[in-house]
Amino acid sequence: MANPLIYHKQGWIEVICGCMFSGKTEELIRRVRIALIAKQKVQLFNSKIDTRYGLDSIISHNQNKVAAICVRKSEEILALLDKDTRVVAIDEINFFDKGIVEVCEKLAHAGKRVIAAGLDTDYRAEPFEVTAALLAKAEFVTKNLAVCTKCGNPASFTQRISKDKKRIVVGTTDAYQARCRRCYKKPRN
Ligand code: ADP
Ligand code: MG
Ligand code: ZN
């Protein structure tokens, strides 16, 4: 069988980053829809950690929905890749192992357009390493902002309102709020 990675067209990496509720998923879905209108084959991946909306789709906070393949590890993306795929979209890159950076690079080298969306920082406002690395390697970078739930200014911080201390805790408005620089309070310790 032909290696699906061999595809002699120019590829590149686009990253859509920002805090929670900043419209990353919405923007990812918008770009995917445009590629589909152009009749390009798209494969959309999400992490199995993101169980918020079932395991066969991604849904934005405003209920925009598209079919997606949920994977546990970054290398599964290469294994599941179809030969004629032109666009590989990956949501919640911050949930993936650090191999996701190399996977995106391999795909781009092989001529795929890679669109990756994810949080740039965690609830303590520290960078997610995979997103930071991918931002450094991407050709195109978009940073979205949300609306601060306290004061209405542009927000780039994710405030965790639940008591959890783990870095990754999946949740929506029950556990997180978008906050601006002034209204964000860094959790102690
Ligand atoms: P992300 O993937 O960045 O978490 P989504 O694309 O899933 O964000 O959702 C973005 C949508 O969330 C917005 O279009 C809006 O309808 C909704 N939303 C809820 N709270 C906020 C907020 N504080 N700021 C901006 N959008 C919000
Ligand atoms: Mg999202
Ligand atoms: Zn504010």
Short mmCIF file of C-alpha atoms in Angstrom, two decimals, residues 52-180:
data_model
loop_
_atom_site.label_atom_id
_atom_site.label_comp_id
_atom_site.label_asym_id
_atom_site.label_seq_id
_atom_site.Cartn_x
_atom_site.Cartn_y
_atom_site.Cartn_z
CA ARG A 52 -17.29 16.61 26.96
CA TYR A 53 -19.21 15.89 23.78
CA GLY A 54 -18.97 12.16 23.08
CA LEU A 55 -16.26 10.41 21.09
CA ASP A 56 -17.31 10.94 17.48
CA SER A 57 -17.43 14.70 17.08
CA ILE A 58 -16.20 18.04 18.32
CA ILE A 59 -18.65 20.70 19.39
CA SER A 60 -17.90 24.33 20.17
CA HIS A 61 -19.45 26.08 23.16
CA ASN A 62 -22.05 27.53 20.80
CA GLN A 63 -23.05 24.01 19.66
CA ASN A 64 -21.33 24.00 16.26
CA LYS A 65 -20.64 20.31 15.55
CA VAL A 66 -18.51 18.28 13.13
CA ALA A 67 -17.49 14.62 13.00
CA ALA A 68 -14.10 13.79 14.51
CA ILE A 69 -11.95 10.78 15.33
CA CYS A 70 -10.92 10.54 18.98
CA VAL A 71 -7.42 9.25 19.62
CA ARG A 72 -5.47 8.48 22.77
CA LYS A 73 -1.93 9.03 21.49
CA SER A 74 -0.44 11.37 18.93
CA GLU A 75 1.01 8.57 16.80
CA GLU A 76 -2.49 7.17 16.16
CA ILE A 77 -3.06 10.18 13.92
CA LEU A 78 -0.38 8.97 11.50
CA ALA A 79 -1.73 5.42 11.61
CA LEU A 80 -5.29 6.60 10.86
CA LEU A 81 -4.31 8.98 8.08
CA ASP A 82 -5.94 8.39 4.68
CA LYS A 83 -3.79 8.72 1.58
CA ASP A 84 -5.94 11.38 -0.06
CA THR A 85 -6.35 13.61 3.02
CA ARG A 86 -5.34 17.21 2.33
CA VAL A 87 -6.20 18.81 5.64
CA VAL A 88 -5.55 17.41 9.11
CA ALA A 89 -7.33 19.31 11.87
CA ILE A 90 -6.56 18.60 15.52
CA ASP A 91 -8.49 20.10 18.43
CA GLU A 92 -7.27 20.36 22.05
CA ILE A 93 -3.60 19.83 21.18
CA ASN A 94 -2.83 20.70 24.82
CA PHE A 95 -4.34 17.31 25.80
CA PHE A 96 -1.84 15.38 23.64
CA ASP A 97 1.55 13.88 24.50
CA LYS A 98 4.57 15.85 23.31
CA GLY A 99 4.91 13.57 20.26
CA ILE A 100 2.08 15.63 18.72
CA VAL A 101 4.63 18.28 17.69
CA GLU A 102 6.61 15.80 15.61
CA VAL A 103 3.40 14.34 14.20
CA CYS A 104 2.31 17.80 12.99
CA GLU A 105 5.74 18.41 11.49
CA LYS A 106 5.73 15.05 9.68
CA LEU A 107 2.30 15.82 8.27
CA ALA A 108 3.35 19.29 7.09
CA HIS A 109 6.52 17.88 5.52
CA ALA A 110 4.38 15.34 3.72
CA GLY A 111 2.33 18.13 2.15
CA LYS A 112 -0.63 18.23 4.51
CA ARG A 113 -2.22 21.41 5.76
CA VAL A 114 -2.29 21.00 9.54
CA ILE A 115 -4.72 23.08 11.59
CA ALA A 116 -4.17 22.67 15.33
CA ALA A 117 -6.23 24.35 18.04
CA GLY A 118 -5.60 24.38 21.76
CA LEU A 119 -5.05 26.24 25.00
CA ASP A 120 -1.80 28.20 25.12
CA THR A 121 -1.82 28.34 28.94
CA ASP A 122 -3.23 26.26 31.80
CA TYR A 123 -5.41 27.45 34.72
CA ARG A 124 -2.26 28.72 36.47
CA ALA A 125 -1.42 30.83 33.40
CA GLU A 126 1.62 28.64 32.65
CA PRO A 127 2.26 27.68 29.01
CA PHE A 128 1.21 24.25 27.82
CA GLU A 129 4.51 22.88 26.48
CA VAL A 130 3.07 21.22 23.37
CA THR A 131 1.15 24.33 22.33
CA ALA A 132 4.20 26.53 22.97
CA ALA A 133 6.41 24.26 20.85
CA LEU A 134 3.88 24.08 18.06
CA LEU A 135 3.43 27.87 18.07
CA ALA A 136 7.19 28.18 17.56
CA LYS A 137 7.14 25.78 14.62
CA ALA A 138 3.95 26.94 12.90
CA GLU A 139 3.81 29.02 9.73
CA PHE A 140 0.56 30.69 10.80
CA VAL A 141 -0.51 31.62 14.32
CA THR A 142 -3.85 32.98 15.52
CA LYS A 143 -4.47 34.02 19.10
CA ASN A 144 -8.12 34.40 20.03
CA LEU A 145 -9.45 36.27 23.02
CA ALA A 146 -12.70 35.70 24.92
CA VAL A 147 -14.83 38.14 26.91
CA CYS A 148 -13.96 38.57 30.59
CA THR A 149 -16.88 37.20 32.64
CA LYS A 150 -16.21 39.80 35.36
CA CYS A 151 -15.72 43.07 33.48
CA GLY A 152 -16.32 42.47 29.77
CA ASN A 153 -12.80 43.38 28.64
CA PRO A 154 -10.87 41.12 26.25
CA ALA A 155 -9.85 37.96 28.15
CA SER A 156 -6.81 35.76 27.60
CA PHE A 157 -6.73 33.88 30.93
CA THR A 158 -8.60 30.75 32.00
CA GLN A 159 -9.81 30.99 35.62
CA ARG A 160 -10.63 27.64 37.22
CA ILE A 161 -13.58 28.10 39.54
CA SER A 162 -13.62 24.51 40.83
CA LYS A 163 -11.24 23.40 43.58
CA ASP A 164 -9.34 20.82 41.51
CA LYS A 165 -5.55 20.96 41.57
CA LYS A 166 -4.73 18.63 38.66
CA ARG A 167 -3.45 20.35 35.54
CA ILE A 168 -5.98 18.73 33.26
CA VAL A 169 -9.57 18.79 34.43
CA VAL A 170 -12.14 18.63 31.65
CA GLY A 171 -15.03 21.00 32.13
CA THR A 172 -16.94 23.95 30.73
CA THR A 173 -18.71 26.85 32.44
CA ASP A 174 -19.13 24.71 35.59
CA ALA A 175 -15.36 24.73 36.12
CA TYR A 176 -13.87 27.60 34.12
CA GLN A 177 -14.33 31.27 33.28
CA ALA A 178 -12.57 33.54 30.80
CA ARG A 179 -10.86 36.42 32.61
CA CYS A 180 -8.84 39.47 31.61
#
